[in-house]
Amino acid sequence: MSTETVEAAETHIFPCSACGSDLRYAPGERFLKCDHCGNEDPLDPLSPWEAKAGVEEMDYGRAVSDQLDAAEMEETRVVGCSSCGAQVEFSAEEHAAECPFCASPLVTDTGTHRHIKPAGVLPFAFTEPEAHEAMTRWLGRLWFAPNGLKEYARHGRKLQGMYVPYWTFDAMTHTAYKGRRGTEHRRTVGQGENRRTEVTVRWRNVAGQVARHFDDVLILGSRSLPADKTDGLAPWDLSVLEPYRPEFLAGFRAEGYTIELEEGFREAGQVMERVIVRDIRFDIGGDRQQITEKRTQMSEVTFKHILLPVWMAAYRYRGKSYRFIVNGRTGRVQGERPWSTWKIAVAVVLAALVAGAIGFVIAMEQNGGF
């Protein structure tokens, strides 16, 4: 980073023009809404320059060389959850809360998180009641879930809207490879019961090059939620990313990233590697492929720090925490599946009874009893 002083994050307050209460962003709309009086204040339109520029990419090389401008960095007040590791941002007037990721009690401190500013955001499109309904329907399809948890979730407190940090990476790749192309040849041998098909493979050495431009390889920027659950929220339509503006966060919280840029790029590299291997196999052709050597060169590497919206519920039920997350754009639900031991026991007994009845019928038929 340059030697300029890193700016502290500005505190954004959006008072209602009618009554002075705090406004919040209305999901799916282009205005802020006052819950106190119902007034709606429209968002200021983007300037022609902002609309044309869109969400700007940042140079990866400058970032890892610590050469970003101070204007591209900020410090926010956060508290780290000792249970799940989440870094949750708080406003200056907040002093106590519950972790939205695992429902553990939190008491805020005065720590700050120095980080790269978000460049883009996908605003919420689903309201809290809509997200709660989607979660309730999802739980209702889980037959083995405890009824008590379903009722608790159905009538419990509201879901929390949270912006989760992600990295996206772009890169141009050129890969030179060497390998072997296998062509299968089949012939029938043997007679009668010994008749069979033998497959022989003729191999030929090959070499070539493949190139691919990767656009918006998406990497989760934190570990507070299980990766398999956040992966299950996809797809995200990043083509409609909005340039970051604090109005979209009014009434919501944002999580600070805990996976640093370089670690995120290593994960993106693994995603790119799998695609490159697939491209090489396709380029080799034939019936079978072997890759003996490959060398990839990357150029034009850029990145963005973006925020994606999720509705989140963390419920403590009989001493255990259950987390459910809803894609704030599509309503897709993921969660940690709870199990009811008595429902499983009933299912096992019923299965045993059905199996016994079927076995009895088969035995009676074999013995001429019917």
Short mmCIF file of C-alpha atoms in Angstrom, two decimals:
data_model
loop_
_atom_site.label_atom_id
_atom_site.label_comp_id
_atom_site.label_asym_id
_atom_site.label_seq_id
_atom_site.Cartn_x
_atom_site.Cartn_y
_atom_site.Cartn_z
CA MET A 1 0.00 0.00 0.00
CA SER A 2 1.16 3.56 -0.54
CA THR A 3 2.48 5.56 2.39
CA GLU A 4 -0.70 7.63 2.57
CA THR A 5 -2.83 7.27 5.66
CA VAL A 6 -5.55 4.65 5.40
CA GLU A 7 -8.95 6.25 5.82
CA ALA A 8 -11.30 5.12 8.56
CA ALA A 9 -14.62 3.93 7.24
CA GLU A 10 -17.14 6.73 7.08
CA THR A 11 -20.22 6.31 9.23
CA HIS A 12 -23.22 6.50 6.92
CA ILE A 13 -26.54 7.54 8.44
CA PHE A 14 -29.64 7.89 6.32
CA PRO A 15 -32.33 9.84 8.21
CA CYS A 16 -35.89 9.86 6.97
CA SER A 17 -36.76 13.15 5.26
CA ALA A 18 -40.22 13.00 6.86
CA CYS A 19 -39.64 12.01 10.49
CA GLY A 20 -35.89 11.71 11.01
CA SER A 21 -35.85 7.98 11.85
CA ASP A 22 -33.29 5.68 10.29
CA LEU A 23 -34.00 4.50 6.77
CA ARG A 24 -33.21 1.03 5.47
CA TYR A 25 -32.74 -0.29 1.97
CA ALA A 26 -35.92 -1.87 0.58
CA PRO A 27 -34.96 -5.21 -1.07
CA GLY A 28 -35.70 -5.31 -4.77
CA GLU A 29 -36.43 -1.59 -4.94
CA ARG A 30 -34.54 1.61 -5.73
CA PHE A 31 -35.38 3.46 -2.56
CA LEU A 32 -34.76 3.56 1.19
CA LYS A 33 -37.78 3.03 3.40
CA CYS A 34 -38.66 4.27 6.87
CA ASP A 35 -40.15 1.59 9.10
CA HIS A 36 -41.47 4.27 11.46
CA CYS A 37 -43.61 6.37 9.11
CA GLY A 38 -43.49 4.43 5.84
CA ASN A 39 -41.82 7.24 3.88
CA GLU A 40 -39.76 6.23 0.86
CA ASP A 41 -36.67 8.17 -0.22
CA PRO A 42 -35.43 7.24 -3.72
CA LEU A 43 -31.80 6.37 -4.29
CA ASP A 44 -29.81 9.00 -6.10
CA PRO A 45 -29.20 7.85 -9.69
CA LEU A 46 -25.66 7.00 -10.73
CA SER A 47 -23.81 9.64 -12.66
CA PRO A 48 -23.27 8.89 -16.38
CA TRP A 49 -19.59 8.24 -15.63
CA GLU A 50 -20.42 5.81 -12.78
CA ALA A 51 -22.99 3.98 -14.87
CA LYS A 52 -20.52 3.57 -17.74
CA ALA A 53 -17.60 2.52 -15.52
CA GLY A 54 -19.59 -0.16 -13.68
CA VAL A 55 -17.73 -2.25 -11.10
CA GLU A 56 -14.04 -1.64 -11.66
CA GLU A 57 -11.43 -4.38 -11.58
CA MET A 58 -8.28 -3.88 -9.49
CA ASP A 59 -4.77 -4.88 -10.42
CA TYR A 60 -3.71 -7.98 -8.49
CA GLY A 61 0.02 -7.29 -8.80
CA ARG A 62 -0.31 -3.85 -7.24
CA ALA A 63 -2.39 -5.24 -4.38
CA VAL A 64 0.02 -8.02 -3.39
CA SER A 65 2.93 -5.55 -3.67
CA ASP A 66 1.14 -3.37 -1.11
CA GLN A 67 0.82 -0.53 -3.60
CA LEU A 68 -2.90 0.17 -3.48
CA ASP A 69 -3.91 3.79 -2.95
CA ALA A 70 -5.21 4.81 0.43
CA ALA A 71 -8.58 5.56 -1.17
CA GLU A 72 -8.89 1.85 -2.02
CA MET A 73 -8.42 0.81 1.62
CA GLU A 74 -10.47 1.39 4.78
CA GLU A 75 -10.67 0.47 8.45
CA THR A 76 -13.93 -0.72 9.96
CA ARG A 77 -14.88 -1.52 13.53
CA VAL A 78 -15.36 -5.25 13.96
CA VAL A 79 -15.64 -7.94 16.59
CA GLY A 80 -14.45 -11.47 16.06
CA CYS A 81 -16.62 -14.38 17.17
CA SER A 82 -14.55 -16.84 19.21
CA SER A 83 -16.93 -19.68 18.29
CA CYS A 84 -17.05 -19.53 14.48
CA GLY A 85 -14.38 -16.95 13.61
CA ALA A 86 -16.71 -14.46 11.90
CA GLN A 87 -15.61 -10.82 11.68
CA VAL A 88 -18.82 -8.82 12.03
CA GLU A 89 -18.87 -5.06 11.42
CA PHE A 90 -20.57 -2.81 13.97
CA SER A 91 -21.53 0.83 14.01
CA ALA A 92 -20.08 3.08 16.66
CA GLU A 93 -23.21 3.08 18.84
CA GLU A 94 -23.50 -0.73 19.10
CA HIS A 95 -21.95 -2.39 22.15
CA ALA A 96 -23.44 -5.87 22.43
CA ALA A 97 -24.95 -8.38 20.08
CA GLU A 98 -25.30 -12.00 19.13
CA CYS A 99 -23.21 -13.55 16.39
CA PRO A 100 -25.48 -13.88 13.33
CA PHE A 101 -23.54 -16.91 12.13
CA CYS A 102 -23.74 -19.18 15.19
CA ALA A 103 -25.95 -17.39 17.78
CA SER A 104 -23.09 -17.07 20.29
CA PRO A 105 -23.23 -13.98 22.52
CA LEU A 106 -20.87 -11.16 21.53
CA VAL A 107 -19.62 -8.08 23.31
CA THR A 108 -18.03 -5.65 20.89
CA ASP A 109 -14.54 -4.31 21.32
CA THR A 110 -12.75 -1.37 19.74
CA GLY A 111 -10.78 -3.44 17.23
CA THR A 112 -10.57 -2.40 13.60
CA HIS A 113 -10.25 -4.35 10.40
CA ARG A 114 -7.98 -2.83 7.75
CA HIS A 115 -9.12 -4.11 4.41
CA ILE A 116 -9.64 -3.46 0.72
CA LYS A 117 -12.86 -1.57 0.14
CA PRO A 118 -15.71 -3.41 -1.58
CA ALA A 119 -15.93 -2.54 -5.26
CA GLY A 120 -19.32 -4.03 -5.96
CA VAL A 121 -22.47 -5.32 -4.31
CA LEU A 122 -25.48 -7.39 -5.26
CA PRO A 123 -28.34 -5.70 -3.37
CA PHE A 124 -31.01 -7.77 -1.64
CA ALA A 125 -33.95 -8.70 -3.87
CA PHE A 126 -35.88 -10.82 -1.32
CA THR A 127 -37.50 -9.35 1.78
CA GLU A 128 -37.17 -10.95 5.22
CA PRO A 129 -40.72 -12.42 5.20
CA GLU A 130 -40.09 -13.93 1.77
CA ALA A 131 -36.79 -15.43 2.92
CA HIS A 132 -38.42 -16.75 6.12
CA GLU A 133 -41.15 -18.42 4.06
CA ALA A 134 -38.53 -20.04 1.80
CA MET A 135 -36.66 -21.38 4.84
CA THR A 136 -39.88 -22.71 6.41
CA ARG A 137 -40.77 -24.54 3.18
CA TRP A 138 -37.26 -26.02 3.06
CA LEU A 139 -37.50 -27.24 6.65
CA GLY A 140 -40.94 -28.68 5.94
CA ARG A 141 -39.45 -30.98 3.30
CA LEU A 142 -36.99 -32.44 5.82
CA TRP A 143 -39.05 -35.29 7.26
CA PHE A 144 -36.36 -36.34 9.73
CA ALA A 145 -35.97 -32.83 11.18
CA PRO A 146 -37.24 -32.43 14.78
CA ASN A 147 -40.73 -30.97 14.94
CA GLY A 148 -39.65 -28.72 17.78
CA LEU A 149 -36.98 -27.10 15.64
CA LYS A 150 -39.44 -26.58 12.80
CA GLU A 151 -41.84 -24.82 15.16
CA TYR A 152 -39.05 -22.80 16.73
CA ALA A 153 -37.84 -21.69 13.30
CA ARG A 154 -41.37 -20.97 12.09
CA HIS A 155 -42.25 -18.78 15.06
CA GLY A 156 -38.77 -17.65 16.12
CA ARG A 157 -37.09 -14.31 15.63
CA LYS A 158 -36.54 -12.71 12.26
CA LEU A 159 -33.74 -13.65 9.90
CA GLN A 160 -30.81 -11.25 9.72
CA GLY A 161 -29.72 -9.71 6.45
CA MET A 162 -25.98 -10.04 5.99
CA TYR A 163 -23.61 -9.10 3.18
CA VAL A 164 -20.97 -11.82 2.87
CA PRO A 165 -17.52 -11.02 1.41
CA TYR A 166 -16.30 -12.63 -1.81
CA TRP A 167 -13.36 -12.24 -4.14
CA THR A 168 -13.62 -12.49 -7.91
CA PHE A 169 -10.60 -13.04 -10.14
CA ASP A 170 -10.01 -12.53 -13.85
CA ALA A 171 -6.97 -13.87 -15.71
CA MET A 172 -5.71 -14.70 -19.18
CA THR A 173 -3.99 -18.11 -19.26
CA HIS A 174 -1.79 -19.79 -21.85
CA THR A 175 -0.82 -23.42 -21.20
CA ALA A 176 1.72 -25.48 -23.14
CA TYR A 177 1.37 -29.21 -22.64
CA LYS A 178 2.75 -32.61 -23.61
CA GLY A 179 0.84 -35.85 -23.38
CA ARG A 180 -0.43 -38.93 -25.14
CA ARG A 181 -3.58 -39.62 -27.16
CA GLY A 182 -5.02 -43.13 -26.86
CA THR A 183 -7.14 -44.69 -29.58
CA GLU A 184 -9.15 -47.75 -28.55
CA HIS A 185 -9.44 -50.79 -30.82
CA ARG A 186 -11.95 -53.53 -30.03
CA ARG A 187 -12.08 -57.09 -31.27
CA THR A 188 -14.14 -60.12 -30.36
CA VAL A 189 -12.26 -63.26 -29.31
CA GLY A 190 -13.21 -66.71 -28.00
CA GLN A 191 -16.18 -68.94 -28.65
CA GLY A 192 -19.47 -69.66 -26.87
CA GLU A 193 -19.38 -68.83 -23.18
CA ASN A 194 -15.78 -67.66 -23.55
CA ARG A 195 -16.69 -65.10 -26.21
CA ARG A 196 -15.59 -61.64 -25.11
CA THR A 197 -14.45 -58.25 -26.36
CA GLU A 198 -10.84 -57.22 -25.91
CA VAL A 199 -9.81 -53.58 -25.95
CA THR A 200 -6.32 -52.49 -26.94
CA VAL A 201 -5.12 -48.90 -26.85
CA ARG A 202 -2.63 -47.42 -29.25
CA TRP A 203 -0.87 -44.40 -27.82
CA ARG A 204 0.63 -41.50 -29.72
CA ASN A 205 2.71 -38.64 -28.27
CA VAL A 206 1.14 -35.21 -28.66
CA ALA A 207 1.95 -31.62 -27.72
CA GLY A 208 0.00 -28.42 -27.97
CA GLN A 209 -1.24 -25.23 -26.36
CA VAL A 210 -4.55 -24.09 -24.92
CA ALA A 211 -5.64 -20.61 -23.90
CA ARG A 212 -8.56 -19.41 -21.82
CA HIS A 213 -9.71 -16.14 -20.34
CA PHE A 214 -11.23 -16.59 -16.89
CA ASP A 215 -13.86 -14.06 -15.85
CA ASP A 216 -15.17 -13.61 -12.31
CA VAL A 217 -13.90 -16.80 -10.66
CA LEU A 218 -15.84 -16.51 -7.40
CA ILE A 219 -14.13 -17.30 -4.06
CA LEU A 220 -15.73 -17.01 -0.61
CA GLY A 221 -13.85 -14.47 1.51
CA SER A 222 -14.54 -15.95 4.97
CA ARG A 223 -14.74 -19.22 6.89
CA SER A 224 -17.68 -18.41 9.15
CA LEU A 225 -20.06 -20.43 6.95
CA PRO A 226 -19.37 -23.94 5.60
CA ALA A 227 -18.11 -23.71 2.01
CA ASP A 228 -20.39 -26.53 0.84
CA LYS A 229 -23.42 -24.58 2.06
CA THR A 230 -22.39 -21.29 0.44
CA ASP A 231 -21.52 -23.17 -2.77
CA GLY A 232 -25.06 -24.51 -2.68
CA LEU A 233 -26.46 -20.97 -2.84
CA ALA A 234 -25.14 -20.55 -6.40
CA PRO A 235 -25.70 -19.35 -9.01
CA TRP A 236 -25.10 -15.64 -8.47
CA ASP A 237 -25.73 -13.36 -11.43
CA LEU A 238 -22.60 -11.23 -11.25
CA SER A 239 -23.48 -9.53 -14.53
CA VAL A 240 -25.83 -7.26 -12.56
CA LEU A 241 -23.34 -6.26 -9.86
CA GLU A 242 -23.85 -2.69 -8.73
CA PRO A 243 -20.96 -0.33 -7.93
CA TYR A 244 -20.63 -0.27 -4.16
CA ARG A 245 -22.69 2.38 -2.43
CA PRO A 246 -23.44 2.47 1.32
CA GLU A 247 -27.18 2.96 0.75
CA PHE A 248 -27.50 -0.72 -0.16
CA LEU A 249 -26.19 -1.64 3.32
CA ALA A 250 -28.63 0.58 5.22
CA GLY A 251 -30.42 -1.68 7.70
CA PHE A 252 -28.07 -4.62 7.10
CA ARG A 253 -24.71 -5.82 8.38
CA ALA A 254 -21.58 -6.73 6.47
CA GLU A 255 -19.00 -9.38 7.33
CA GLY A 256 -15.33 -8.51 6.97
CA TYR A 257 -13.24 -10.89 4.91
CA THR A 258 -10.89 -13.24 6.78
CA ILE A 259 -9.47 -15.03 3.73
CA GLU A 260 -6.82 -12.65 2.47
CA LEU A 261 -6.37 -11.75 -1.18
CA GLU A 262 -3.39 -14.03 -1.90
CA GLU A 263 -5.07 -17.04 -0.28
CA GLY A 264 -8.19 -16.33 -2.27
CA PHE A 265 -6.14 -16.23 -5.47
CA ARG A 266 -4.57 -19.61 -4.64
CA GLU A 267 -8.07 -21.07 -4.34
CA ALA A 268 -9.05 -19.43 -7.62
CA GLY A 269 -5.94 -20.95 -9.21
CA GLN A 270 -7.15 -24.42 -8.23
CA VAL A 271 -10.51 -23.71 -9.88
CA MET A 272 -8.74 -22.51 -13.03
CA GLU A 273 -6.43 -25.54 -13.01
CA ARG A 274 -9.36 -27.96 -13.18
CA VAL A 275 -10.78 -26.11 -16.18
CA ILE A 276 -7.40 -26.00 -17.92
CA VAL A 277 -6.95 -29.77 -17.46
CA ARG A 278 -10.36 -30.31 -19.02
CA ASP A 279 -9.39 -28.06 -21.94
CA ILE A 280 -6.17 -29.99 -22.49
CA ARG A 281 -7.96 -33.34 -22.52
CA PHE A 282 -10.43 -31.99 -25.06
CA ASP A 283 -7.55 -30.65 -27.18
CA ILE A 284 -5.70 -33.98 -27.07
CA GLY A 285 -8.82 -35.77 -28.26
CA GLY A 286 -8.99 -39.51 -28.93
CA ASP A 287 -10.57 -42.07 -26.65
CA ARG A 288 -8.14 -41.64 -23.74
CA GLN A 289 -5.78 -38.89 -22.70
CA GLN A 290 -2.66 -38.69 -20.59
CA ILE A 291 -1.10 -35.36 -19.57
CA THR A 292 2.62 -35.74 -18.88
CA GLU A 293 3.64 -32.09 -18.65
CA LYS A 294 1.98 -28.66 -18.59
CA ARG A 295 3.14 -25.11 -17.98
CA THR A 296 0.66 -22.28 -17.47
CA GLN A 297 1.42 -18.59 -17.77
CA MET A 298 -1.03 -16.05 -16.36
CA SER A 299 -1.38 -12.44 -17.36
CA GLU A 300 -3.83 -9.57 -16.93
CA VAL A 301 -4.73 -10.76 -13.44
CA THR A 302 -7.36 -8.56 -11.79
CA PHE A 303 -9.71 -8.91 -8.85
CA LYS A 304 -12.69 -7.40 -7.08
CA HIS A 305 -13.83 -7.45 -3.47
CA ILE A 306 -17.61 -7.76 -3.59
CA LEU A 307 -20.50 -8.28 -1.17
CA LEU A 308 -23.28 -10.80 -1.79
CA PRO A 309 -26.58 -10.84 0.16
CA VAL A 310 -27.81 -13.66 2.38
CA TRP A 311 -30.62 -13.91 4.89
CA MET A 312 -29.39 -15.88 7.87
CA ALA A 313 -30.81 -17.65 10.87
CA ALA A 314 -28.78 -19.20 13.66
CA TYR A 315 -31.00 -21.16 16.07
CA ARG A 316 -29.95 -22.79 19.29
CA TYR A 317 -32.14 -25.82 19.92
CA ARG A 318 -31.51 -28.19 22.84
CA GLY A 319 -28.01 -26.86 23.28
CA LYS A 320 -26.98 -27.14 19.63
CA SER A 321 -26.66 -24.39 17.02
CA TYR A 322 -28.30 -24.81 13.60
CA ARG A 323 -27.60 -22.38 10.76
CA PHE A 324 -29.76 -21.71 7.74
CA ILE A 325 -28.89 -19.34 4.91
CA VAL A 326 -31.06 -18.01 2.10
CA ASN A 327 -29.74 -16.49 -1.12
CA GLY A 328 -30.92 -12.89 -0.93
CA ARG A 329 -31.36 -12.75 -4.71
CA THR A 330 -32.97 -16.08 -5.60
CA GLY A 331 -34.43 -17.48 -2.35
CA ARG A 332 -32.35 -20.68 -2.61
CA VAL A 333 -31.92 -22.25 0.87
CA GLN A 334 -29.05 -24.18 2.41
CA GLY A 335 -28.62 -25.31 6.00
CA GLU A 336 -27.21 -27.74 8.49
CA ARG A 337 -29.57 -30.67 8.46
CA PRO A 338 -30.97 -31.58 11.89
CA TRP A 339 -32.11 -35.13 12.65
CA SER A 340 -34.91 -36.44 14.86
CA THR A 341 -33.91 -39.71 16.54
CA TRP A 342 -37.50 -40.77 17.19
CA LYS A 343 -38.49 -40.20 13.55
CA ILE A 344 -35.52 -42.27 12.42
CA ALA A 345 -36.48 -45.01 14.91
CA VAL A 346 -40.08 -45.01 13.63
CA ALA A 347 -38.84 -45.21 10.04
CA VAL A 348 -36.57 -48.15 10.91
CA VAL A 349 -39.43 -50.01 12.63
CA LEU A 350 -41.81 -49.35 9.73
CA ALA A 351 -39.20 -50.51 7.23
CA ALA A 352 -38.66 -53.68 9.24
CA LEU A 353 -42.41 -54.35 9.40
CA VAL A 354 -42.79 -53.82 5.65
CA ALA A 355 -39.80 -56.07 4.92
CA GLY A 356 -41.22 -58.73 7.27
CA ALA A 357 -44.63 -58.58 5.60
CA ILE A 358 -43.10 -58.94 2.14
CA GLY A 359 -40.97 -61.84 3.32
CA PHE A 360 -44.04 -63.56 4.82
CA VAL A 361 -46.00 -63.22 1.58
CA ILE A 362 -43.10 -64.61 -0.50
CA ALA A 363 -42.68 -67.55 1.91
CA MET A 364 -46.39 -68.39 1.81
CA GLU A 365 -46.41 -68.29 -2.00
CA GLN A 366 -43.41 -70.61 -2.16
CA ASN A 367 -45.08 -73.03 0.26
CA GLY A 368 -48.40 -72.96 -1.58
CA GLY A 369 -50.10 -71.17 1.28
CA PHE A 370 -52.10 -68.87 -1.00
#
